[in-house]
XYZ file of C-alpha atoms in Angstrom:
632
model
C 0.000 0.000 0.000
C 1.384 3.046 -1.119
C 2.274 5.074 1.756
C 2.862 2.260 3.814
C 6.106 0.893 3.847
C 7.530 2.070 7.002
C 7.355 -1.343 8.399
C 7.870 -2.743 5.039
C 8.471 -6.435 4.946
C 10.540 -8.347 2.478
C 9.863 -11.766 1.113
C 13.220 -13.415 0.667
C 13.804 -16.665 -1.198
C 15.068 -19.513 0.891
C 17.271 -21.028 -1.774
C 19.553 -19.526 -4.405
C 18.292 -19.027 -7.912
C 18.229 -22.172 -9.948
C 20.683 -22.433 -12.784
C 18.019 -23.691 -15.133
C 16.108 -21.372 -17.390
C 12.898 -19.907 -16.052
C 9.754 -21.789 -16.956
C 8.190 -18.875 -18.828
C 9.765 -18.229 -22.204
C 10.865 -14.727 -23.024
C 8.721 -12.541 -25.211
C 11.831 -11.941 -27.292
C 12.890 -14.177 -30.133
C 14.467 -17.493 -29.303
C 18.090 -17.106 -28.373
C 17.685 -13.573 -27.124
C 18.572 -12.888 -23.557
C 15.650 -13.414 -21.238
C 14.059 -10.312 -19.800
C 13.910 -10.366 -16.043
C 10.640 -10.434 -14.218
C 10.645 -7.601 -11.755
C 8.938 -6.189 -8.734
C 8.427 -2.572 -9.665
C 9.214 0.142 -7.185
C 8.719 3.819 -7.420
C 9.898 5.976 -4.585
C 9.404 9.516 -3.484
C 12.975 9.753 -2.298
C 16.227 7.897 -2.693
C 18.648 7.020 -5.419
C 18.227 4.694 -8.340
C 20.299 1.836 -7.043
C 18.078 -1.160 -6.996
C 15.651 -0.897 -4.086
C 12.397 -2.621 -4.670
C 9.658 -0.859 -2.750
C 7.083 1.006 -4.809
C 6.174 4.353 -3.285
C 3.786 6.818 -4.912
C 4.337 10.450 -5.758
C 4.407 12.938 -2.931
C 1.189 14.550 -4.107
C -0.495 11.162 -3.841
C 0.987 10.594 -0.412
C -0.505 13.870 0.735
C -3.922 12.302 0.393
C -2.933 9.338 2.537
C -3.019 10.828 6.006
C 0.373 12.473 5.932
C 2.396 9.291 5.760
C 4.775 10.841 3.266
C 6.809 12.441 6.037
C 7.256 9.078 7.697
C 8.427 7.407 4.543
C 10.880 10.157 3.814
C 12.543 9.300 7.109
C 13.064 5.717 6.000
C 14.056 5.918 2.313
C 15.700 2.506 2.346
C 12.461 0.646 2.804
C 13.446 -2.591 1.426
C 13.392 -4.920 -1.423
C 11.145 -7.823 -2.088
C 12.061 -11.045 -3.805
C 10.013 -14.180 -3.948
C 10.413 -17.643 -5.263
C 7.613 -19.328 -7.161
C 8.295 -22.539 -9.049
C 5.932 -23.908 -11.661
C 3.834 -26.653 -10.100
C 0.656 -28.487 -10.929
C -1.411 -25.382 -10.246
C 0.973 -23.107 -12.197
C 1.044 -24.016 -15.826
C 3.555 -21.245 -16.348
C 5.684 -19.556 -13.790
C 9.008 -17.823 -13.442
C 11.274 -18.819 -10.639
C 11.577 -15.372 -9.116
C 14.490 -14.805 -6.770
C 16.612 -11.928 -5.576
C 18.791 -12.669 -8.619
C 15.933 -12.118 -11.031
C 13.847 -9.447 -9.373
C 14.925 -5.894 -9.965
C 13.456 -2.444 -9.633
C 12.617 -1.292 -13.142
C 9.628 0.996 -13.034
C 8.983 2.424 -16.506
C 8.467 5.940 -15.148
C 12.062 6.798 -14.358
C 11.185 10.229 -13.001
C 10.421 8.461 -9.707
C 13.645 6.661 -8.854
C 13.695 3.493 -6.854
C 14.804 3.575 -3.234
C 18.348 2.438 -2.433
C 19.199 -1.009 -1.224
C 18.704 -1.518 2.481
C 21.578 -0.411 4.654
C 20.087 -1.471 7.989
C 21.369 -4.824 9.285
C 18.816 -7.625 9.402
C 18.709 -10.080 12.294
C 17.007 -13.444 12.216
C 13.989 -14.035 14.424
C 14.608 -15.934 17.648
C 11.562 -17.716 19.129
C 10.339 -16.241 22.385
C 11.245 -18.354 25.352
C 7.853 -18.365 27.049
C 4.215 -17.464 26.446
C 3.693 -14.055 28.038
C 0.678 -12.695 26.198
C -2.880 -14.044 26.219
C -5.226 -12.617 23.611
C -8.784 -12.163 24.888
C -12.142 -11.295 23.282
C -12.467 -7.528 22.896
C -16.085 -7.519 24.054
C -15.145 -9.171 27.361
C -12.260 -6.898 28.393
C -12.449 -5.378 31.853
C -12.246 -1.612 32.249
C -8.562 -1.639 33.204
C -7.570 -3.580 30.080
C -9.725 -1.383 27.859
C -7.907 1.690 29.110
C -4.564 -0.012 28.609
C -5.502 -0.851 25.010
C -6.571 2.742 24.333
C -3.395 4.085 25.896
C -1.199 1.856 23.743
C -2.905 2.770 20.461
C -2.991 6.431 21.463
C 0.764 6.429 21.998
C 1.308 4.625 18.699
C -0.755 7.292 16.917
C 1.369 9.980 18.610
C 4.677 8.599 17.344
C 6.314 10.647 14.603
C 5.484 9.163 11.232
C 9.210 8.750 10.575
C 9.150 5.939 13.143
C 8.383 2.699 11.274
C 6.387 1.492 14.293
C 4.039 4.498 14.175
C 0.366 3.822 13.508
C 0.574 5.587 10.139
C 3.550 3.476 9.103
C 1.903 0.254 10.254
C -1.166 1.044 8.168
C 1.116 1.822 5.251
C 2.726 -1.622 5.384
C -0.582 -3.321 4.690
C -1.324 -0.817 1.950
C 1.978 -1.440 0.168
C 1.520 -5.192 0.063
C -2.201 -5.304 -0.629
C -3.075 -2.630 -3.164
C -0.805 -3.318 -6.086
C 2.289 -1.321 -5.163
C 4.663 -4.254 -5.501
C 5.026 -5.439 -9.084
C 6.306 -8.504 -10.835
C 6.753 -6.708 -14.110
C 6.062 -3.001 -14.599
C 5.313 -3.513 -18.292
C 2.362 -5.737 -17.351
C 0.371 -3.250 -15.337
C -2.028 -5.671 -13.673
C 0.632 -8.094 -12.471
C 0.950 -6.911 -8.897
C 2.319 -8.892 -5.995
C -0.191 -9.239 -3.168
C -0.123 -11.077 0.146
C -3.724 -12.105 -0.458
C -5.143 -14.775 -2.778
C -2.632 -17.510 -1.944
C -0.877 -19.525 0.758
C 0.977 -16.377 1.870
C -2.134 -14.830 3.439
C -2.153 -16.499 6.878
C 1.563 -16.444 7.790
C 2.131 -12.893 6.497
C -0.743 -11.469 8.529
C 0.364 -13.416 11.612
C 3.803 -11.817 11.349
C 2.342 -8.395 10.689
C 0.075 -8.242 13.753
C 2.758 -9.906 15.886
C 5.058 -6.908 15.468
C 2.108 -4.533 15.840
C 1.223 -6.191 19.148
C 4.828 -6.046 20.378
C 5.009 -2.332 19.566
C 1.857 -1.639 21.585
C 3.325 -3.421 24.597
C 6.613 -1.550 24.274
C 4.797 1.781 24.194
C 3.151 1.155 27.559
C 6.067 -0.736 29.105
C 4.135 -4.006 29.405
C 5.546 -7.066 27.667
C 2.464 -9.063 28.718
C 0.098 -6.852 26.734
C -1.823 -8.882 24.144
C -3.908 -7.626 21.249
C -7.615 -8.270 21.954
C -9.455 -10.136 19.208
C -12.873 -9.444 17.745
C -14.767 -12.622 18.618
C -17.194 -12.526 15.655
C -17.484 -16.322 15.561
C -19.453 -16.394 18.838
C -22.918 -14.833 19.303
C -21.698 -12.556 22.095
C -19.083 -11.045 19.772
C -21.167 -10.729 16.581
C -21.177 -6.963 16.662
C -18.557 -4.215 16.729
C -17.115 -4.324 20.276
C -18.180 -1.343 22.375
C -14.575 -0.275 22.979
C -14.268 0.694 19.291
C -17.540 2.633 19.056
C -17.114 5.615 21.375
C -16.162 8.532 19.137
C -15.069 10.932 21.887
C -11.275 11.126 22.253
C -11.015 7.435 21.512
C -7.915 6.326 19.558
C -9.742 3.091 18.662
C -12.509 4.893 16.803
C -12.568 5.285 13.030
C -15.152 7.543 11.355
C -14.913 5.718 8.029
C -17.045 2.730 8.942
C -20.529 1.900 7.786
C -22.531 3.745 10.425
C -25.643 1.669 9.716
C -23.698 -1.303 11.109
C -22.504 0.441 14.259
C -24.991 -1.406 16.483
C -25.943 -4.223 14.127
C -25.535 -7.984 14.159
C -22.719 -8.863 11.792
C -23.370 -10.828 8.609
C -20.508 -13.238 7.933
C -21.994 -13.926 4.493
C -22.082 -10.245 3.587
C -22.159 -9.039 -0.032
C -25.295 -11.118 -0.245
C -28.110 -9.428 1.653
C -30.475 -7.250 -0.430
C -29.809 -3.541 0.005
C -33.431 -2.842 0.971
C -33.261 -5.192 3.969
C -32.185 -3.225 7.061
C -29.488 -4.585 9.385
C -30.629 -6.647 12.355
C -29.944 -4.872 15.678
C -27.245 -6.558 17.746
C -29.472 -6.557 20.838
C -32.056 -9.311 20.466
C -35.641 -8.314 21.199
C -38.974 -10.163 20.932
C -39.692 -8.285 17.718
C -36.406 -9.320 16.100
C -35.967 -12.729 17.722
C -36.801 -14.879 14.691
C -34.607 -12.932 12.236
C -31.857 -12.608 14.851
C -31.724 -16.335 15.598
C -31.739 -17.200 11.903
C -28.889 -14.774 11.213
C -26.812 -16.071 14.129
C -27.260 -19.640 12.941
C -26.218 -18.662 9.431
C -23.081 -17.033 10.852
C -22.248 -20.193 12.776
C -22.778 -22.296 9.648
C -20.440 -19.954 7.782
C -17.660 -20.640 10.290
C -18.419 -24.381 10.180
C -18.080 -24.279 6.382
C -14.849 -22.290 6.671
C -13.162 -24.270 9.424
C -14.429 -27.811 9.007
C -16.446 -28.777 5.936
C -14.598 -26.709 3.338
C -11.229 -26.482 5.065
C -9.881 -29.994 4.689
C -6.139 -29.793 4.151
C -3.799 -26.820 3.712
C -4.720 -26.032 0.101
C -8.395 -25.841 1.006
C -7.876 -23.802 4.160
C -4.740 -21.694 3.620
C -4.904 -21.249 -0.148
C -2.953 -22.480 -3.109
C 0.687 -21.993 -3.969
C 1.691 -18.500 -5.023
C 2.512 -18.404 -8.711
C 4.376 -15.730 -10.567
C 2.153 -16.504 -13.535
C -1.586 -17.126 -13.435
C -2.745 -20.648 -14.112
C -5.374 -19.851 -16.720
C -5.055 -19.723 -20.468
C -4.693 -15.961 -20.752
C -3.983 -15.981 -24.487
C -7.124 -17.983 -25.116
C -9.182 -15.741 -22.882
C -7.915 -12.594 -24.542
C -8.820 -14.118 -27.896
C -12.315 -14.762 -26.612
C -12.513 -11.177 -25.391
C -11.227 -9.605 -28.623
C -14.597 -8.012 -29.271
C -14.499 -6.005 -26.029
C -15.490 -2.452 -26.810
C -12.664 -0.863 -24.842
C -10.067 -2.936 -26.678
C -8.209 -3.525 -23.402
C -6.718 -6.926 -22.802
C -7.285 -8.445 -19.427
C -4.367 -9.583 -17.337
C -3.968 -12.454 -14.897
C -3.760 -11.970 -11.189
C -0.426 -13.710 -10.543
C -1.585 -15.180 -7.261
C -3.207 -18.560 -6.954
C -6.466 -19.136 -5.096
C -7.770 -18.161 -1.671
C -8.363 -20.696 1.056
C -11.538 -20.695 3.134
C -9.731 -18.779 5.901
C -9.338 -15.786 3.619
C -12.321 -15.784 1.320
C -15.150 -16.394 3.810
C -15.614 -14.550 7.135
C -12.425 -12.517 6.702
C -13.596 -10.868 3.473
C -17.192 -10.439 4.652
C -16.119 -8.621 7.820
C -13.892 -6.231 5.873
C -16.694 -5.158 3.559
C -19.367 -5.139 6.286
C -17.340 -2.718 8.433
C -16.017 -0.387 5.738
C -17.707 2.827 4.725
C -19.862 2.220 1.638
C -19.259 4.409 -1.384
C -21.557 7.467 -1.344
C -23.972 7.441 -4.277
C -22.966 10.967 -5.244
C -19.244 10.185 -5.142
C -16.587 11.576 -2.857
C -13.348 13.538 -2.771
C -10.150 13.445 -0.742
C -11.576 16.277 1.351
C -14.418 14.113 2.660
C -12.342 11.082 3.538
C -11.764 9.279 0.263
C -8.587 7.246 -0.120
C -6.208 7.733 -3.014
C -5.596 4.316 -4.513
C -2.636 3.008 -6.423
C -4.545 3.887 -9.586
C -4.369 7.585 -8.678
C -8.129 7.833 -8.143
C -10.130 8.544 -4.969
C -11.880 5.528 -3.469
C -14.869 6.141 -1.252
C -15.511 2.689 0.197
C -13.004 2.770 3.013
C -11.386 2.205 5.542
C -11.873 -1.505 6.261
C -13.762 -1.883 3.015
C -10.727 -1.101 0.863
C -7.387 -2.901 1.007
C -5.487 0.338 0.534
C -6.830 1.822 3.764
C -7.849 -1.156 5.907
C -4.928 -0.747 8.315
C -6.058 2.772 9.250
C -8.895 1.386 11.351
C -7.721 -0.033 14.709
C -10.556 -2.537 14.405
C -8.627 -4.108 11.531
C -5.974 -5.492 13.887
C -8.473 -7.055 16.281
C -10.328 -8.460 13.276
C -7.120 -10.063 12.030
C -6.312 -11.306 15.503
C -9.478 -13.405 15.225
C -8.561 -14.508 11.699
C -5.256 -15.610 13.223
C -7.172 -17.346 16.020
C -9.179 -19.251 13.407
C -5.890 -20.570 11.981
C -4.698 -21.371 15.502
C -7.885 -23.341 16.219
C -7.662 -25.147 12.891
C -4.098 -26.175 13.707
C -4.613 -27.126 17.346
C -8.240 -28.193 17.796
C -9.203 -29.403 14.317
C -6.026 -31.278 13.387
C -5.071 -29.026 10.504
C -1.483 -29.016 9.291
C 0.322 -26.538 7.049
C 2.328 -27.260 3.928
C 5.512 -29.301 3.988
C 6.826 -27.529 0.886
C 10.187 -25.843 1.635
C 9.191 -22.945 -0.617
C 6.443 -22.152 1.876
C 8.284 -23.067 5.069
C 11.406 -21.079 4.207
C 9.788 -18.059 2.575
C 10.547 -15.041 4.747
C 9.532 -11.463 5.359
C 11.363 -8.727 7.204
C 9.616 -6.362 9.614
C 10.667 -3.535 11.871
C 10.773 -4.226 15.615
C 11.559 -2.077 18.687
C 9.885 1.303 18.978
C 12.887 3.018 20.603
C 15.592 1.691 18.297
C 13.932 0.206 15.224
C 15.678 -2.832 13.836
C 14.849 -5.258 11.066
C 13.920 -8.851 11.869
C 13.662 -11.628 9.307
C 11.003 -14.219 10.041
C 10.356 -17.419 8.091
C 6.974 -19.038 7.727
C 8.232 -22.054 9.647
C 8.865 -19.700 12.585
C 5.193 -18.808 12.925
C 3.422 -22.158 12.629
C 2.889 -22.278 16.401
C 1.728 -19.199 18.271
C 3.727 -20.199 21.354
C 6.962 -19.560 19.425
C 5.793 -15.962 19.153
C 5.103 -15.676 22.870
C 1.314 -15.506 22.725
C -1.745 -17.721 22.904
C -5.517 -17.334 23.044
C -7.604 -17.495 26.182
C -8.541 -21.066 27.002
C -12.052 -20.179 28.115
C -13.085 -19.101 24.629
C -11.753 -22.341 23.179
C -13.759 -24.624 25.451
C -17.060 -23.931 23.726
C -16.925 -23.282 19.996
C -20.566 -22.602 19.102
C -19.976 -23.296 15.409
C -18.337 -26.684 15.907
C -21.554 -28.652 15.288
C -23.376 -26.106 13.131
C -23.721 -28.372 10.138
C -25.633 -27.139 7.081
C -29.000 -28.633 6.161
C -30.563 -29.459 2.801
C -32.212 -26.600 0.939
C -33.961 -28.793 -1.630
C -34.493 -32.301 -0.228
C -34.843 -34.870 -2.933
C -33.379 -32.734 -5.700
C -31.070 -34.609 -7.992
C -28.649 -32.967 -10.392
C -26.261 -34.263 -12.963
C -28.812 -35.455 -15.503
C -27.820 -32.795 -17.999
C -31.511 -32.282 -18.813
C -32.556 -29.714 -16.242
C -31.017 -26.816 -18.136
C -29.337 -26.126 -21.434
C -25.583 -25.780 -21.144
C -24.616 -22.088 -21.072
C -22.176 -20.687 -23.599
C -18.835 -19.513 -22.272
C -17.697 -16.870 -21.680
C -20.750 -15.979 -19.658
C -21.554 -12.867 -17.666
C -22.988 -13.085 -14.156
C -25.373 -10.256 -13.394
C -27.591 -9.321 -10.483
C -29.931 -12.109 -9.457
C -29.586 -14.266 -12.557
C -28.309 -17.675 -11.490
C -26.619 -19.827 -14.146
C -26.849 -23.627 -14.165
C -23.976 -25.576 -15.714
C -25.479 -29.054 -16.100
C -23.723 -32.357 -16.267
C -20.290 -31.421 -14.941
C -18.236 -34.625 -14.893
C -17.111 -36.005 -11.529
C -13.971 -38.136 -11.907
C -13.418 -41.228 -9.822
C -11.684 -40.167 -6.663
C -8.026 -41.148 -6.550
C -6.422 -42.449 -3.379
C -4.932 -39.720 -1.235
C -6.491 -36.917 -3.252
C -9.445 -34.590 -2.869
C -12.113 -33.617 -5.340
C -11.840 -29.944 -6.191
C -14.327 -27.824 -8.117
C -12.298 -25.293 -10.098
C -13.658 -22.115 -11.662
C -10.954 -20.143 -13.447
C -10.872 -17.315 -15.895
C -12.986 -15.084 -13.639
C -12.765 -11.511 -14.918
C -13.697 -8.858 -12.385
C -13.243 -5.207 -11.516
C -11.128 -5.154 -8.308
C -12.405 -1.693 -7.402
C -15.925 -2.882 -6.593
C -17.626 -5.514 -4.479
C -17.469 -8.868 -6.260
C -19.109 -12.066 -5.192
C -20.836 -15.120 -6.564
C -21.805 -18.301 -4.769
C -21.269 -21.787 -6.144
C -23.769 -24.553 -5.423
C -24.194 -28.170 -6.471
C -27.419 -29.908 -7.468
C -29.779 -27.128 -6.480
C -32.757 -26.336 -8.750
C -32.449 -22.983 -10.477
C -35.653 -21.751 -8.852
C -34.044 -22.246 -5.422
C -30.595 -20.935 -6.339
C -31.022 -17.447 -4.872
C -31.748 -19.005 -1.474
C -28.366 -20.742 -1.394
C -26.000 -19.807 1.424
C -23.533 -21.419 3.839
C -26.401 -22.705 5.989
C -27.324 -25.179 3.231
C -25.674 -28.421 2.174
C -25.757 -27.521 -1.517
C -23.420 -24.566 -0.925
C -19.894 -25.285 -2.168
C -18.259 -21.886 -1.659
C -17.931 -18.403 -3.079
C -15.709 -16.133 -5.086
C -15.180 -12.824 -3.267
C -12.479 -10.247 -2.690
C -12.010 -7.095 -0.634
C -11.989 -4.143 -3.066
C -8.646 -2.673 -4.077
C -7.500 -0.257 -6.753
C -4.693 -1.900 -8.717
C -2.582 0.228 -11.009
C -4.245 1.913 -13.952
C -7.668 0.445 -13.283
C -8.827 -2.300 -15.603
C -9.928 -5.785 -14.745
C -8.207 -8.815 -13.259
C -8.531 -12.534 -13.750
C -9.214 -14.677 -10.705
C -9.763 -18.289 -9.807
C -11.394 -20.352 -7.070
C -10.733 -23.932 -6.008
C -13.503 -25.397 -3.847
C -12.960 -28.703 -2.057
C -16.240 -30.550 -2.511
C -15.917 -34.031 -1.015
C -18.042 -32.896 1.927
C -20.667 -31.328 -0.318
C -21.001 -34.459 -2.445
C -21.184 -36.691 0.620
C -23.891 -34.566 2.255
C -25.935 -34.607 -0.963
C -25.546 -38.354 -1.459
C -23.743 -37.633 -4.731
C -20.318 -39.087 -3.981
C -20.741 -41.827 -6.565
C -22.464 -39.758 -9.231
C -20.815 -39.436 -12.617
C -22.022 -35.869 -13.091
C -23.478 -33.014 -11.052
C -25.066 -29.686 -11.832
C -22.969 -26.662 -10.833
C -24.900 -23.463 -10.178
C -23.284 -20.002 -10.211
C -25.249 -17.452 -8.183
C -24.192 -13.777 -8.593
C -24.523 -11.618 -5.492
C -23.387 -8.190 -6.667
C -24.817 -5.630 -9.048
C -21.695 -5.338 -11.183
C -20.759 -7.786 -13.893
C -18.424 -10.709 -13.340
C -17.418 -12.626 -16.444
C -16.459 -16.321 -16.358
C -14.496 -17.518 -19.382
C -14.001 -21.202 -18.683
C -16.571 -23.820 -17.608
C -16.212 -25.228 -14.087
C -14.491 -28.573 -13.760
C -14.078 -31.105 -10.960
C -10.608 -32.543 -10.584
C -8.532 -34.762 -8.327
C -5.993 -32.646 -6.491
């Protein structure tokens, strides 16, 4: 995120660059030297000597809460290099390392920052668990005041301190709104810590250093970041500590004020706009709707954590690829008649796991300020995106500004807790791939004397190595643990291929028009593998809300009723809005693990099933390739 890099982290390859040629052929003629893939970096200060952090122009920074001054104090904000080998899910991919990645922004009037000159130390696991994270809505008065004091002092730090609140928010912005690039000539190929297996470990590292800084500011190394307990009925509303607007450092004015005292919807980007939010306080008049909404929330977490989260690929996301896994050339050929004449570009990431794409995304959009119908300007709180345009749907509702709301960090503490529970209570295990285990980022630590600490993914697999845990009381009763979905259409049987005519691809999903893809082949399940429903070639505008649900064997007339509370629900495509450079559209992909869905529907032995795509947003989402079910 643009302004953000004060705590900029670096992804460093674990192994040296391979001597073999990269998997992606050069665009030049055979025999010509291969052009390097690059992470593009523009900077507002510094010399042109190879740094890799993209920073926007100073006039853009001025619209980002004054972070420019902070970044100017740390011009050597780091390089980023990553390693992504071609694998089964990456039909093409460069092996990107620190040998191949260079700063080569095409606009040379904004030179790249210099190489880092600050020594980096390797992370050393903490010797004991000192910090216990507790639900924010259950904090006693003393702890609430301590939390406010810590954030208040962080906000008061000079922005030149990389542990300042402004700098911390800027870190998330830099890595989540298209400011890191693989190749500046391909304007939509941005590096992002979302949409792949990087999501969970990167965010765990990020809030770990944020939490440590808060404790340092109040001289309490036992201080733990409270988490927003939105997976339990008592926490399904914005915690009171964040709502008081009077001299409260935890308050953010750029939230959806209609949700201030509402019951959260963990399947948001779904509810009709004309249906008012359900008040968080249950009353006789709202009891039926309240209970139904709570149960749906619990089913959403069950789908995320248990039914749809079997294995690391399903739960944490797929391997990060430097090249998208869809047939971009073919898709661009199919889109040649587009009126704007603009080719679409792949999102170089892979596919989100259930941890990222379900409750996490819904909470972001539910909290964030919706875009005013009559537009907005920087003067009334809009955020300047990487595309150089003002974005009104902020703060939590936009990746470029999410870190400016203190609620973001408690939200992500609960996302982290979900991973912790999956690993400790549900038997989940991460990847054993060295490319994942040894990937590393570098963050600033120590408020008084900032230093850089390199942390590998293998360092963060257990929270105890980071000196924190979650309160045991909240783990004794997980209200979603047995919240299994029920059948929406008992007795319905898909897969005949007769219920609907096969749609022609590419197809456009609009409004409330569900699309049935009949007779999708189900291969015989191979030993040791899972059945995965893959939808790729999803073209979408990243600047708006995007969502469609995917269901199996549900009649078209019932499709709009589909949700995570029903057995036919297989998953969703959704993403928190972001700007991306130069606007345009992106290509996405989802991989939905459907063994549980097929078993619940009694369809495990069926040769074919009907796949139903149910759009949930007003904008258009185009799908170029038919869904398939594969062994993975």
